[in-house]
Short mmCIF file of C-alpha atoms and ligand atoms in Angstrom, two decimals:
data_model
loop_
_atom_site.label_atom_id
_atom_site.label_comp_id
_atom_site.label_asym_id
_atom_site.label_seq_id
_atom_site.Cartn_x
_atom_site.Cartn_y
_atom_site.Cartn_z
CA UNK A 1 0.00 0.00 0.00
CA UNK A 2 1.18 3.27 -1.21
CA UNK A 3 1.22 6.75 1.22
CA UNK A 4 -2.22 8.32 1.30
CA UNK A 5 -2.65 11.30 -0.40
CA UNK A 6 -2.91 14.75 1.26
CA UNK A 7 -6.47 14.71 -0.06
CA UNK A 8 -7.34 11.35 1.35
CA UNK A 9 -6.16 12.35 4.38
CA UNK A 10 -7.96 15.14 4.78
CA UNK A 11 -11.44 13.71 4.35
CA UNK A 12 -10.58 10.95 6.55
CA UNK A 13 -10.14 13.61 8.73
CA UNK A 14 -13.73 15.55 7.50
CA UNK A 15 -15.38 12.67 8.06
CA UNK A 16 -14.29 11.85 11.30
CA UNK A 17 -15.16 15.42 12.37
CA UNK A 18 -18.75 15.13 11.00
CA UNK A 19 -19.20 11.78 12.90
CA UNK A 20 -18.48 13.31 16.01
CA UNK A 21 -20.18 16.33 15.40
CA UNK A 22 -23.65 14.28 13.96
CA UNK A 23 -23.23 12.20 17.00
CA UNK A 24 -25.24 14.06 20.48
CA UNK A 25 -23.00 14.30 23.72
CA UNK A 26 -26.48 13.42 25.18
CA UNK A 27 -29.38 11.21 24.26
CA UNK A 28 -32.96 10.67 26.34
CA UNK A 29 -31.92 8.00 28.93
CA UNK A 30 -33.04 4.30 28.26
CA UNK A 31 -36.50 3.96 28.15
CA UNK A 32 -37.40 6.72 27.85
CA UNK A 33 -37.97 9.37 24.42
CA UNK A 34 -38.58 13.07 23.01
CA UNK A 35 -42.36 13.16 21.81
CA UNK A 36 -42.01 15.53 19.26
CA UNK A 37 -44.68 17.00 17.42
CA UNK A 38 -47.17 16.70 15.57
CA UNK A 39 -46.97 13.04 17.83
CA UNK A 40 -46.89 15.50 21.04
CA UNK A 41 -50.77 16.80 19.71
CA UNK A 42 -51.64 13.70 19.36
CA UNK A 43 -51.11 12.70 22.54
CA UNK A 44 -52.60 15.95 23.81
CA UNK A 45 -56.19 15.14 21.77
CA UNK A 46 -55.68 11.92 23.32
CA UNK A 47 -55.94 12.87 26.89
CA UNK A 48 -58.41 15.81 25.53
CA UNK A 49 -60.59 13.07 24.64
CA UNK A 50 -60.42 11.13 27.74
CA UNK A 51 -60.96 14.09 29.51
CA UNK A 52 -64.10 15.08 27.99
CA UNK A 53 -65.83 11.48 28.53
CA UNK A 54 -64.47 11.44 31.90
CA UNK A 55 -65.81 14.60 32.95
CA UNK A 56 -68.95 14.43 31.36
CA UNK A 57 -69.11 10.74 33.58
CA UNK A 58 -68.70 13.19 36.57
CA UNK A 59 -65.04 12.44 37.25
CA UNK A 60 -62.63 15.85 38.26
CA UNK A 61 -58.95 15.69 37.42
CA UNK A 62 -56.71 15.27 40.42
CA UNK A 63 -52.94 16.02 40.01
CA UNK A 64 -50.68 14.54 42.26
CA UNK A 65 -46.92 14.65 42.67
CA UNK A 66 -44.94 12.63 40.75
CA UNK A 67 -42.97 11.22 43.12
CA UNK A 68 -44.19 10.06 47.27
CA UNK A 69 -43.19 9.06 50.22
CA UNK A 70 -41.34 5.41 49.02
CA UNK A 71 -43.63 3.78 51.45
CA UNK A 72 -47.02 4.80 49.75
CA UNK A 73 -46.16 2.37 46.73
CA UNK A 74 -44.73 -0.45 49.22
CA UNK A 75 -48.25 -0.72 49.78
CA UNK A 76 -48.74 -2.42 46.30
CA UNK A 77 -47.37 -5.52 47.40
CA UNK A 78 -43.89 -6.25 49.22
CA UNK A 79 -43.34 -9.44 47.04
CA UNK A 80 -44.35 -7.33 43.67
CA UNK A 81 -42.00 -6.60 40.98
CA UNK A 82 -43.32 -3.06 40.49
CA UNK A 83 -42.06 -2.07 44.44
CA UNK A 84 -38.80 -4.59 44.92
CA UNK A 85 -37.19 -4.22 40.86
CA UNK A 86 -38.79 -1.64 38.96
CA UNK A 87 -38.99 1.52 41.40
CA UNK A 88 -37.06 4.55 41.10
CA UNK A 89 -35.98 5.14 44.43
CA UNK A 90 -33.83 8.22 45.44
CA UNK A 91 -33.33 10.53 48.90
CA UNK A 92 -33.84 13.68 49.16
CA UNK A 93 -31.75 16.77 51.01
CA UNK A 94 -33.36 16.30 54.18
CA UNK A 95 -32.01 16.12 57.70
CA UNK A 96 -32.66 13.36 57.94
CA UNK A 97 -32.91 12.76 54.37
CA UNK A 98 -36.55 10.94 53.18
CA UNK A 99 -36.72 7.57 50.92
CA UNK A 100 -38.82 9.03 47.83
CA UNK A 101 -39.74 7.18 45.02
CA UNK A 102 -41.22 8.01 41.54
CA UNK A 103 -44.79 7.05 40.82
CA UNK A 104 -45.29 3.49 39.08
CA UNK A 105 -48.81 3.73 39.02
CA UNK A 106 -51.78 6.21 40.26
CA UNK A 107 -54.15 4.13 42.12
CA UNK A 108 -52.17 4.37 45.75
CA UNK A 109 -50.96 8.23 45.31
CA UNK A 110 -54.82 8.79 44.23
CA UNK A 111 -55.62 6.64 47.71
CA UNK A 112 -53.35 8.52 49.81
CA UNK A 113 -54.66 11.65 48.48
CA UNK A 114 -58.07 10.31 49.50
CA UNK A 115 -56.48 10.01 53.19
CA UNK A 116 -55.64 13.46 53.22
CA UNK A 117 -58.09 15.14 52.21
CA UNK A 118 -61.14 13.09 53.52
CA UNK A 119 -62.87 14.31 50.77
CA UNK A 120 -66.51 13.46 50.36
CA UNK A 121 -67.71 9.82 48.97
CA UNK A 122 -68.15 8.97 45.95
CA UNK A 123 -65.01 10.56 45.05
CA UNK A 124 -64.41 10.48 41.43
CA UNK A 125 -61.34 11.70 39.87
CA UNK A 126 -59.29 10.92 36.74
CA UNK A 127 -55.79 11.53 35.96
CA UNK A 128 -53.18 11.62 33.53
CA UNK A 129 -49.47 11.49 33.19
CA UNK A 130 -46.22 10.01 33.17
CA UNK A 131 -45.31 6.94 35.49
CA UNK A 132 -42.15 5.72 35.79
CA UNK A 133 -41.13 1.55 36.07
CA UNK A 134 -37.36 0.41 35.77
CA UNK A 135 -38.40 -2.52 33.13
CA UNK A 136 -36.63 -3.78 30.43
CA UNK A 137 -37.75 -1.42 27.10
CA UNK A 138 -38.64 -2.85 24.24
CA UNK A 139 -41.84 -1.87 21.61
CA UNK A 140 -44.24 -0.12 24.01
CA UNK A 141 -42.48 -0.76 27.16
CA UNK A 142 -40.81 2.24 28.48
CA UNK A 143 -39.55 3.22 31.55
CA UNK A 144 -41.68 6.50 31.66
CA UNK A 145 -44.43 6.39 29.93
CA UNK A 146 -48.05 7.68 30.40
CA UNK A 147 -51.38 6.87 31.72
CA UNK A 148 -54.56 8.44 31.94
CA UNK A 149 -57.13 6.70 34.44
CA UNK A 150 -60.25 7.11 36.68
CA UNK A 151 -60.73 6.13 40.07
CA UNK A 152 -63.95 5.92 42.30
CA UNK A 153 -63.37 5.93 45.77
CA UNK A 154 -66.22 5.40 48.33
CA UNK A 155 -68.72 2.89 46.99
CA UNK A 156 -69.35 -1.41 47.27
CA UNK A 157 -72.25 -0.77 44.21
CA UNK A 158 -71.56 -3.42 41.40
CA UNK A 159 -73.07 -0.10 39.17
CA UNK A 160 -69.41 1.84 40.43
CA UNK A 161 -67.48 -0.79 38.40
CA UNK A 162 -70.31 -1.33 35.27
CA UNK A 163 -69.54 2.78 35.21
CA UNK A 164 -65.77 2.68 35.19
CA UNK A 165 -65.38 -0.43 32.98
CA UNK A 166 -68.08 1.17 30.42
CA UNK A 167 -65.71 4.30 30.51
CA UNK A 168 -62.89 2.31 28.90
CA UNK A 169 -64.92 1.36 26.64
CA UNK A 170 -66.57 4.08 25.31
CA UNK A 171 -63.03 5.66 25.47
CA UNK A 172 -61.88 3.26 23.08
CA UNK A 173 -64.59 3.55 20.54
CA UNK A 174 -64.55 7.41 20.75
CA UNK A 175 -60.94 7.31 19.36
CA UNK A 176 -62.36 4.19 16.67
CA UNK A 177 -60.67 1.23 17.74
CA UNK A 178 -62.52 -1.64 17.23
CA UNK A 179 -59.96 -4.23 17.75
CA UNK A 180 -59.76 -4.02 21.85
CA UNK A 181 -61.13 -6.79 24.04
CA UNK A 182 -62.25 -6.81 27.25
CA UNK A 183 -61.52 -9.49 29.82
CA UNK A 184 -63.22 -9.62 33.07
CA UNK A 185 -62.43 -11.88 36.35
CA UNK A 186 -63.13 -11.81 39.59
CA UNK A 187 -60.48 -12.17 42.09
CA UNK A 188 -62.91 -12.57 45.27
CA UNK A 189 -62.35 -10.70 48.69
CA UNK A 190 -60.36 -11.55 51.38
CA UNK A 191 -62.88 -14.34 52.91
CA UNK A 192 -62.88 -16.12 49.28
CA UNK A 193 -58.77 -15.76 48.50
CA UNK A 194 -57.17 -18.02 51.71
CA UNK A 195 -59.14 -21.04 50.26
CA UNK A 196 -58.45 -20.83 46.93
CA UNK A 197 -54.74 -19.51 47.64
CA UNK A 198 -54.23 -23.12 48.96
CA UNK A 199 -55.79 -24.74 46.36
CA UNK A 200 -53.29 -22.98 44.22
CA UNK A 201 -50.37 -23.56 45.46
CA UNK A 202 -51.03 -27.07 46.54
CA UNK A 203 -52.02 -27.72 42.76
CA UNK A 204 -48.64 -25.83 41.58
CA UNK A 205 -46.44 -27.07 43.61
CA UNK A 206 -47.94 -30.78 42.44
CA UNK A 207 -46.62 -29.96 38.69
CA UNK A 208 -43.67 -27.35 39.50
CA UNK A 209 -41.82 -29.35 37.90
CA UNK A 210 -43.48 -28.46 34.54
CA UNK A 211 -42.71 -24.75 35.25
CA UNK A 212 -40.15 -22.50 33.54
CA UNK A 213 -37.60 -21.62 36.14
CA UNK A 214 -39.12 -18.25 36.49
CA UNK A 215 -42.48 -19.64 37.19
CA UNK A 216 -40.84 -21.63 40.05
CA UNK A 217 -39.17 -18.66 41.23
CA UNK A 218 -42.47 -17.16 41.11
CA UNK A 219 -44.32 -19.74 43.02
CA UNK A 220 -42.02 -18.99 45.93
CA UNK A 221 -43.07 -15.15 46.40
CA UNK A 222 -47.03 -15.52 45.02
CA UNK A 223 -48.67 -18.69 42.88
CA UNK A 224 -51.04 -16.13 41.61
CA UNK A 225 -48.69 -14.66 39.83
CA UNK A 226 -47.70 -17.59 38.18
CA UNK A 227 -51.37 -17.22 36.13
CA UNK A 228 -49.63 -14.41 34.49
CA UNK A 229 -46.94 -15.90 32.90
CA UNK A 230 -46.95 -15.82 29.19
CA UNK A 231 -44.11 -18.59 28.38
CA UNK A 232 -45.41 -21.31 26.38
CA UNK A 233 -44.26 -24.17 28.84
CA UNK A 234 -46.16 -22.66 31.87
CA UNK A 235 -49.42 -22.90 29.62
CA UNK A 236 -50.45 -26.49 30.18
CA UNK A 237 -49.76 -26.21 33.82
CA UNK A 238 -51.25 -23.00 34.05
CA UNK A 239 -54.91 -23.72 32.04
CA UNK A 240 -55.38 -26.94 34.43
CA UNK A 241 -55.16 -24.52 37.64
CA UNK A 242 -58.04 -24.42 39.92
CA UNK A 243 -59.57 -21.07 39.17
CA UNK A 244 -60.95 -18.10 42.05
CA UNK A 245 -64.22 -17.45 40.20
CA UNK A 246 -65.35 -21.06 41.99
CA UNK A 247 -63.91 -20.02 45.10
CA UNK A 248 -65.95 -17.01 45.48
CA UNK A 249 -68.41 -16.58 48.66
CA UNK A 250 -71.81 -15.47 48.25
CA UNK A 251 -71.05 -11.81 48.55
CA UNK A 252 -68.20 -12.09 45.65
CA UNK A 253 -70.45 -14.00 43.42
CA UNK A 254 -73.40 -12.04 43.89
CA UNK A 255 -71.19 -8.51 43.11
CA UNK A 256 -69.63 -10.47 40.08
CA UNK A 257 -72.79 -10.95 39.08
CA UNK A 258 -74.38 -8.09 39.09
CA UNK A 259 -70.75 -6.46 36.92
CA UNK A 260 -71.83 -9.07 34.50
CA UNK A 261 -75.51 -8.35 34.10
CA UNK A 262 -74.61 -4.01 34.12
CA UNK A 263 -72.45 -4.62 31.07
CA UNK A 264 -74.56 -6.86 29.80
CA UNK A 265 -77.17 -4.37 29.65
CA UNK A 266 -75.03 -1.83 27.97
CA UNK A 267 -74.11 -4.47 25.26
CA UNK A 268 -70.94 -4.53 26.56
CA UNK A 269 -68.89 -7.17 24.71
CA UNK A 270 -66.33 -9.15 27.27
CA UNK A 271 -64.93 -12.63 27.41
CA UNK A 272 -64.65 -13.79 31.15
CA UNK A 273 -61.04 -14.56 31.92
CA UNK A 274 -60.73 -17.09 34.94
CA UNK A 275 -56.92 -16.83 34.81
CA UNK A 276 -56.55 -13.04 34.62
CA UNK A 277 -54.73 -11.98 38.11
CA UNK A 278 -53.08 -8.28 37.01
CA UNK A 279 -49.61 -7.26 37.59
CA UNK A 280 -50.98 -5.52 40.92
CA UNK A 281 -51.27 -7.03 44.48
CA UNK A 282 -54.14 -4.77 46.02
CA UNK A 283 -56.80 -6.25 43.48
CA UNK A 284 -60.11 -7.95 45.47
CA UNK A 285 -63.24 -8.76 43.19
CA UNK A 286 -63.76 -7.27 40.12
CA UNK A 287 -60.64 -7.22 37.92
CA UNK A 288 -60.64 -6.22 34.06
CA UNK A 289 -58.17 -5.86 30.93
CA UNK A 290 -58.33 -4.15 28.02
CA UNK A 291 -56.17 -6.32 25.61
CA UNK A 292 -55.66 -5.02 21.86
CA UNK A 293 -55.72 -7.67 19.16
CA UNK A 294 -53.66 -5.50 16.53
CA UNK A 295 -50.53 -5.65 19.01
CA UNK A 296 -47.98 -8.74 19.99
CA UNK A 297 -48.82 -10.40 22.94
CA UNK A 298 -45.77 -8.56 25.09
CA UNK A 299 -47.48 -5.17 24.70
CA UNK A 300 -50.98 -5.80 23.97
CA UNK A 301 -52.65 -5.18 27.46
CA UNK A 302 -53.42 -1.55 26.93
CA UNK A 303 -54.95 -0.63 29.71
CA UNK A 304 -56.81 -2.65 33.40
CA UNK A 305 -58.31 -2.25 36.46
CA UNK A 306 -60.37 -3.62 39.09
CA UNK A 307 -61.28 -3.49 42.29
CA UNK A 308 -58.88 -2.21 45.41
CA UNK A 309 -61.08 -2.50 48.46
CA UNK A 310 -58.50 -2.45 50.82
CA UNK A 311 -55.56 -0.17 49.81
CA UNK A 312 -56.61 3.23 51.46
CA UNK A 313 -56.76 1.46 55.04
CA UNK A 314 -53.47 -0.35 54.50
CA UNK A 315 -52.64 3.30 53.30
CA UNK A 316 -53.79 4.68 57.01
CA UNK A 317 -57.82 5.80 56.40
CA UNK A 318 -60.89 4.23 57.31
CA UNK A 319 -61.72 1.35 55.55
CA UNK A 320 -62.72 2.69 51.91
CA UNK A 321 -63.89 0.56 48.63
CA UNK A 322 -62.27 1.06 45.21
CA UNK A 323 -62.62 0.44 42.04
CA UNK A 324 -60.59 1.84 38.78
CA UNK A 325 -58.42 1.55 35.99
CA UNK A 326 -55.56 2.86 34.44
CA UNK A 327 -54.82 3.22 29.97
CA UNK A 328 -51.15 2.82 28.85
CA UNK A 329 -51.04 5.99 25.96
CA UNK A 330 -48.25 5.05 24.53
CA UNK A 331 -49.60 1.58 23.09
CA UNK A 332 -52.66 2.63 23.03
CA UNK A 333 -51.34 4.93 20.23
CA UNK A 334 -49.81 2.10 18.79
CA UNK A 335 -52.67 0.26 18.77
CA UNK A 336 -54.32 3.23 16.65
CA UNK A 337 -51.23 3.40 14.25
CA UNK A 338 -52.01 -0.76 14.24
CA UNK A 339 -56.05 -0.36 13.16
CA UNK A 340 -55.56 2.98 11.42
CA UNK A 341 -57.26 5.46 13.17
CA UNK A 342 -56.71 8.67 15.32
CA UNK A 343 -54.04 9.94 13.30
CA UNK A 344 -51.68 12.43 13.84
CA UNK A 345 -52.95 15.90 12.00
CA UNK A 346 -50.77 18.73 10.57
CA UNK A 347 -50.82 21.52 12.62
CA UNK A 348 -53.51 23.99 11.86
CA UNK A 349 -52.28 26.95 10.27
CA UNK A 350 -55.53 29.14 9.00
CA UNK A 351 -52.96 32.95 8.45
CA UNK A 352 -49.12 32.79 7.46
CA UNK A 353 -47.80 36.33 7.35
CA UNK A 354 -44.75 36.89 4.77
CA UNK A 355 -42.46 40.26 5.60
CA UNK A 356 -40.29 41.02 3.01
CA UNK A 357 -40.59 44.90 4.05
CA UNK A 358 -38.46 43.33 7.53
CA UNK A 359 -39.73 45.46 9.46
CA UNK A 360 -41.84 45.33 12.99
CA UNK A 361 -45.53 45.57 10.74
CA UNK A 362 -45.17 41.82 10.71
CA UNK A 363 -44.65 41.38 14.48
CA UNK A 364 -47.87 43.16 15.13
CA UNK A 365 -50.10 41.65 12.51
CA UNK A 366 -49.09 38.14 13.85
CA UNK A 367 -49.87 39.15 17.03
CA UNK A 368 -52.79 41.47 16.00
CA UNK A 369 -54.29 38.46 14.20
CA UNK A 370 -53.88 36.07 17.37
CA UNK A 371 -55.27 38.05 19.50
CA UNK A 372 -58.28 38.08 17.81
CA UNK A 373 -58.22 33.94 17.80
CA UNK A 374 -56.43 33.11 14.67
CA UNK A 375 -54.09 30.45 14.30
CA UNK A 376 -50.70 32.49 12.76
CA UNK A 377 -47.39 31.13 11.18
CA UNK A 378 -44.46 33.31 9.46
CA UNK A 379 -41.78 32.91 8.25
CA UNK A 380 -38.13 34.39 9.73
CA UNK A 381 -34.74 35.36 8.59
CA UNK A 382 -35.88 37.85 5.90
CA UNK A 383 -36.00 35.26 3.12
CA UNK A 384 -37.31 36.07 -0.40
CA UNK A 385 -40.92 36.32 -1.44
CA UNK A 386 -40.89 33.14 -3.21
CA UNK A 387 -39.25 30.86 -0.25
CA UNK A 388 -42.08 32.60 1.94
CA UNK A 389 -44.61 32.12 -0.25
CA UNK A 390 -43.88 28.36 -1.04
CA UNK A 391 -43.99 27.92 3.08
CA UNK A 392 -47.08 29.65 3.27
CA UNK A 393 -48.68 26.87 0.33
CA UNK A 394 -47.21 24.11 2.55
CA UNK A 395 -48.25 25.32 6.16
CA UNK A 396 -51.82 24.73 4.48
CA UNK A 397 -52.37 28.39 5.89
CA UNK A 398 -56.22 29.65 4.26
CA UNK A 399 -54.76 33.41 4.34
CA UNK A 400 -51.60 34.68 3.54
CA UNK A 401 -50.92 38.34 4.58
CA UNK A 402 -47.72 39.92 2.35
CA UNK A 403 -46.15 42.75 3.89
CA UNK A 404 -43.92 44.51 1.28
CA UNK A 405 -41.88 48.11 1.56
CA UNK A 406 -45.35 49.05 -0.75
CA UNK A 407 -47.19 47.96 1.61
CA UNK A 408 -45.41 49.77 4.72
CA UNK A 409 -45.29 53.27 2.67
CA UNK A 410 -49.41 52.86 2.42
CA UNK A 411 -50.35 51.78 5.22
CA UNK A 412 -51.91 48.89 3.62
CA UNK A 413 -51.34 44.97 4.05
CA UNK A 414 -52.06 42.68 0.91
CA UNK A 415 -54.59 39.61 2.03
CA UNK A 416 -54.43 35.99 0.21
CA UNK A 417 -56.72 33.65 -0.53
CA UNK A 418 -54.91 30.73 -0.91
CA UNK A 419 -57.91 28.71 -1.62
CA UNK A 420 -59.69 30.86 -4.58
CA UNK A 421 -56.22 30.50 -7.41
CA UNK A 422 -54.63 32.75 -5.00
CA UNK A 423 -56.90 36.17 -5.59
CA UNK A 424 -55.71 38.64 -3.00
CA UNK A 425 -56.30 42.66 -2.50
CA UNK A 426 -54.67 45.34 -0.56
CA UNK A 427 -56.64 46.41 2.85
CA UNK A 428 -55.55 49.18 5.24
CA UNK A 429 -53.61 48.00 8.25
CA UNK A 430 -56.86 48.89 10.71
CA UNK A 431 -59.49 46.22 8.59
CA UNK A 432 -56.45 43.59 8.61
CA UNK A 433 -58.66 41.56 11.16
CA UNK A 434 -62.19 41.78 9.33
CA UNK A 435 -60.77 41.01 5.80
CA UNK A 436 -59.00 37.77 7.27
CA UNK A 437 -61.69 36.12 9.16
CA UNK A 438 -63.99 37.12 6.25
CA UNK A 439 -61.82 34.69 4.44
CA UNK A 440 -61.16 32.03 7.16
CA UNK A 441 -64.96 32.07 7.36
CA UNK A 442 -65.81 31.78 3.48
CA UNK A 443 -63.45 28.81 3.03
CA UNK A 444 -63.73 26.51 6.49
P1 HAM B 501 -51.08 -1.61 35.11
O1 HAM B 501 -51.69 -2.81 34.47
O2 HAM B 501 -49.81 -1.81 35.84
O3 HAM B 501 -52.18 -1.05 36.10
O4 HAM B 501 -50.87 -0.47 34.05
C1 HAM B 501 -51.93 -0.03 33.24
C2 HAM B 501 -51.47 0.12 31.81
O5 HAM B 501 -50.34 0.97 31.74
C3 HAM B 501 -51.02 -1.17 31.15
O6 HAM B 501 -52.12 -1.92 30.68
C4 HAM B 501 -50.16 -0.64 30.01
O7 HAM B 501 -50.98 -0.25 28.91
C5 HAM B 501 -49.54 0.60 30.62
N1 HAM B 501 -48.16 0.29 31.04
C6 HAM B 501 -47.75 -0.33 32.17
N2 HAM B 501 -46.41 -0.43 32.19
C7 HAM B 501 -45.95 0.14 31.05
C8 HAM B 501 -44.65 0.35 30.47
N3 HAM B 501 -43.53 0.00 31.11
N4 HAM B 501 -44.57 0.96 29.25
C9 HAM B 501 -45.69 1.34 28.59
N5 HAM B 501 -46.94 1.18 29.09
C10 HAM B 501 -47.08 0.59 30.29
C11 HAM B 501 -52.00 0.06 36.87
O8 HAM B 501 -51.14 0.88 36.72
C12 HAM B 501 -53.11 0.24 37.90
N6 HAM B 501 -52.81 1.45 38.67
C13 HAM B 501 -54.45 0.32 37.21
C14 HAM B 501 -55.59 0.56 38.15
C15 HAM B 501 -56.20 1.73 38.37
N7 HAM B 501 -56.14 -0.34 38.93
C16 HAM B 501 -57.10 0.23 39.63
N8 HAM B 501 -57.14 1.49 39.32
#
């Protein structure tokens, strides 16, 4: 091999340089990502949406911190992957300093909010927001991602859980999925669970030897948790299990049935799910999950709930029922991008203002023209009238408003309709408002 050339050198050299210069210093953490728009309105419509139903069901937003006292989510079970792998623990500057933790879920903050502020019964609130879980990312598993969820605090009636289960629902079909199913269980109170807990285990431990090492791992710290597993050796085991729903006493069964006949009523569609035991340990009778057939099995459960009738006592109040669920956003927006609906939409530009006069004319009419309600784009860095115009055509703008050194001398602005072949006249400054939502109005 001969000695490189000066030239070869040197764009070795370039192209080292733009490597490290194309390469960030920083990226988001793992797990976690930028939502950048027009994703980041999606989202926001998203929530809007869920807002609106929730609202109208009589549900008011509460927003709690995101992170609590660490001992608030020990409360979700002390044997639960969620509080002993997956919690973001930290201290804080205290004297002495206080274990805090990141939210992994709503439900307990939401209950220890209830102990608080002893507010009246039912208390209905939804939420939304990030939550944070130190799992393993992969397609739809993130380490923060975001919920939005209702709970109802306060009430035993069956009709509580027929409203919060129809919420999902609705939800769903409001944003046109038609691909989600719903899987109900009961897991039966604590009179109901000892019995059936020993029938459990007695029957797992019979075939552990069947079970994936995990699944025997599992069986040490909770055999209902074993019903979860999704590995294909576990299955045979696993569909053999004795099953809670005939375990339940009188008082289960009857409020199981009653869940069943409210949905029923509303034409609900649901499969019952004997085996379906949720990720979470405060769970007693009703339990539900929203599972989305246009999604692999890892990520499709986009959303569950159930029944918590114990949590705010363990949490220090007075004995309170529970009942509520929580939506994952992020794969629930996968699911959409899956069934091809709810999708993301430009933003909506109805004025773009061009300056080539660069003066401050165009400073005022945007903010003249927003002001008065009107969504306004321009364009910066004194760029020619043709670049301007040709990003005035692509922001889908209705109006353009060209301000020219003509225009400045006069007094005058000159107002676009992009719609009508681009026919446009000069108005004076002062009607700038009337001639452009005469426009906007003609053409919406
Ligand atoms: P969860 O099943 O743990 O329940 O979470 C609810 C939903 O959040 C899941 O179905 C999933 O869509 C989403 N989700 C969970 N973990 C992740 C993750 N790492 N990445 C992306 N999405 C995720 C609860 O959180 C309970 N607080 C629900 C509830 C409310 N129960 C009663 N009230």
């Amino acid at each position: 091999m001969g000695i490189p050339s000066a030239w070869a050198v040197i764009g070795c050299c370039v192209a080292v340089a733009l490597l490290v210069v194309g390469e960030p210093l920083f990226r988001a953490p793992v797990g976690t990502r930028d939502i950048l728009p027009p994703e980041s309105a999606r989202r926001r419509r998203l929530v809007g949406a869920f807002a609106d139903l929730a609202e109208r069901a009589g549900f008011g937003l509460l927003e709690s911190p995101i992170f609590e006292d660490q001992g608030v989510f020990q409360r979700l079970g002390s044997a639960n992957e969620v509080v002993t792998k997956e919690l973001f623990e930290f201290f804080d500057r205290g004297e002495p300093p206080r274990a805090l933790a990141l939210r992994p879920e709503l439900t307990a903050s939401v209950c220890r909010a209830f102990v608080e502020h002893s507010p009246t019964v039912p208390w209905k609130i939804w939420y939304c927001g990030p939550q944070f879980r130190y799992e393993r990312p992969q397609a739809g598993r993130y380490r923060q991602f975001e919920q939005v969820g209702v709970e109802t605090l306060g009430t035993h009636d069956p009709h509580a859980d027929v409203e919060v289960i129809n919420l999902g629902v609705r939800f769903f079909e409001a944003l046109g999925l038609n691909q989600i199913r719903l899987l109900v269980n009961s897991l039966g109170d604590p009179d109901s669970r000892p019995p059936y807990l020993e029938a459990l285990n007695s029957y797992l431990h019979s075939r552990s030897s069947e079970l994936s090492e995990q699944s025997r791992q599992t069986l040490q710290r909770n055999p209902l948790r074993v019903l979860d597993s999704k590995r294909r050796e576990d299955q045979p085991v696993i569909s053999d299990a004795p099953v809670m729903v005939d375990f339940l006493s009188g008082a289960s069964a009857e409020h199981f049935a009653a869940v069943r006949a409210g949905l029923d009523v509303l034409e609900v569609d649901y499969a019952i799910s004997p085996r379906l035991v949720r990720g979470l340990d405060y769970y007693t009778r009703t339990t539900f999950e929203f599972s989305a057939e246009a999604l692999a099995t890892a990520q499709n459960a986009v959303g569950g709930g159930g029944r918590y009738d114990g949590l705010v006592q363990e949490l220090g109040g007075a004995a309170t029922p529970g009942i509520g669920f929580a939506l994952g956003v992020d794969r629930i927006l996968l699911t959409c991008d899956a069934e091809g609906v709810f999708a993301s939409k430009p933003a909506d530009v109805q004025v773009f203002v061009v300056d080539t006069a660069g003066g401050e004319s165009a400073v005022v009419a945007c903010d003249t023209l927003r002001r008065a309600g009107l969504s306004v784009e321009r364009a910066f860095d004194g760029r020619s009238l043709k670049a301007q115009m040709k990003r005035a055509d692509r922001s889908g703008a209705i109006v353009s408003v060209i301000i020219g050194t003509d225009e400045l001398d006069e007094g005058t602005v000159t107002v676009r309709n992009m719609r009508l072949g681009g026919s446009q006249r000069k108005v004076p400054t002062a009607d700038l408002v009337a001639a452009v939502t005469g426009i906007v109005a003609l053409e919406a």
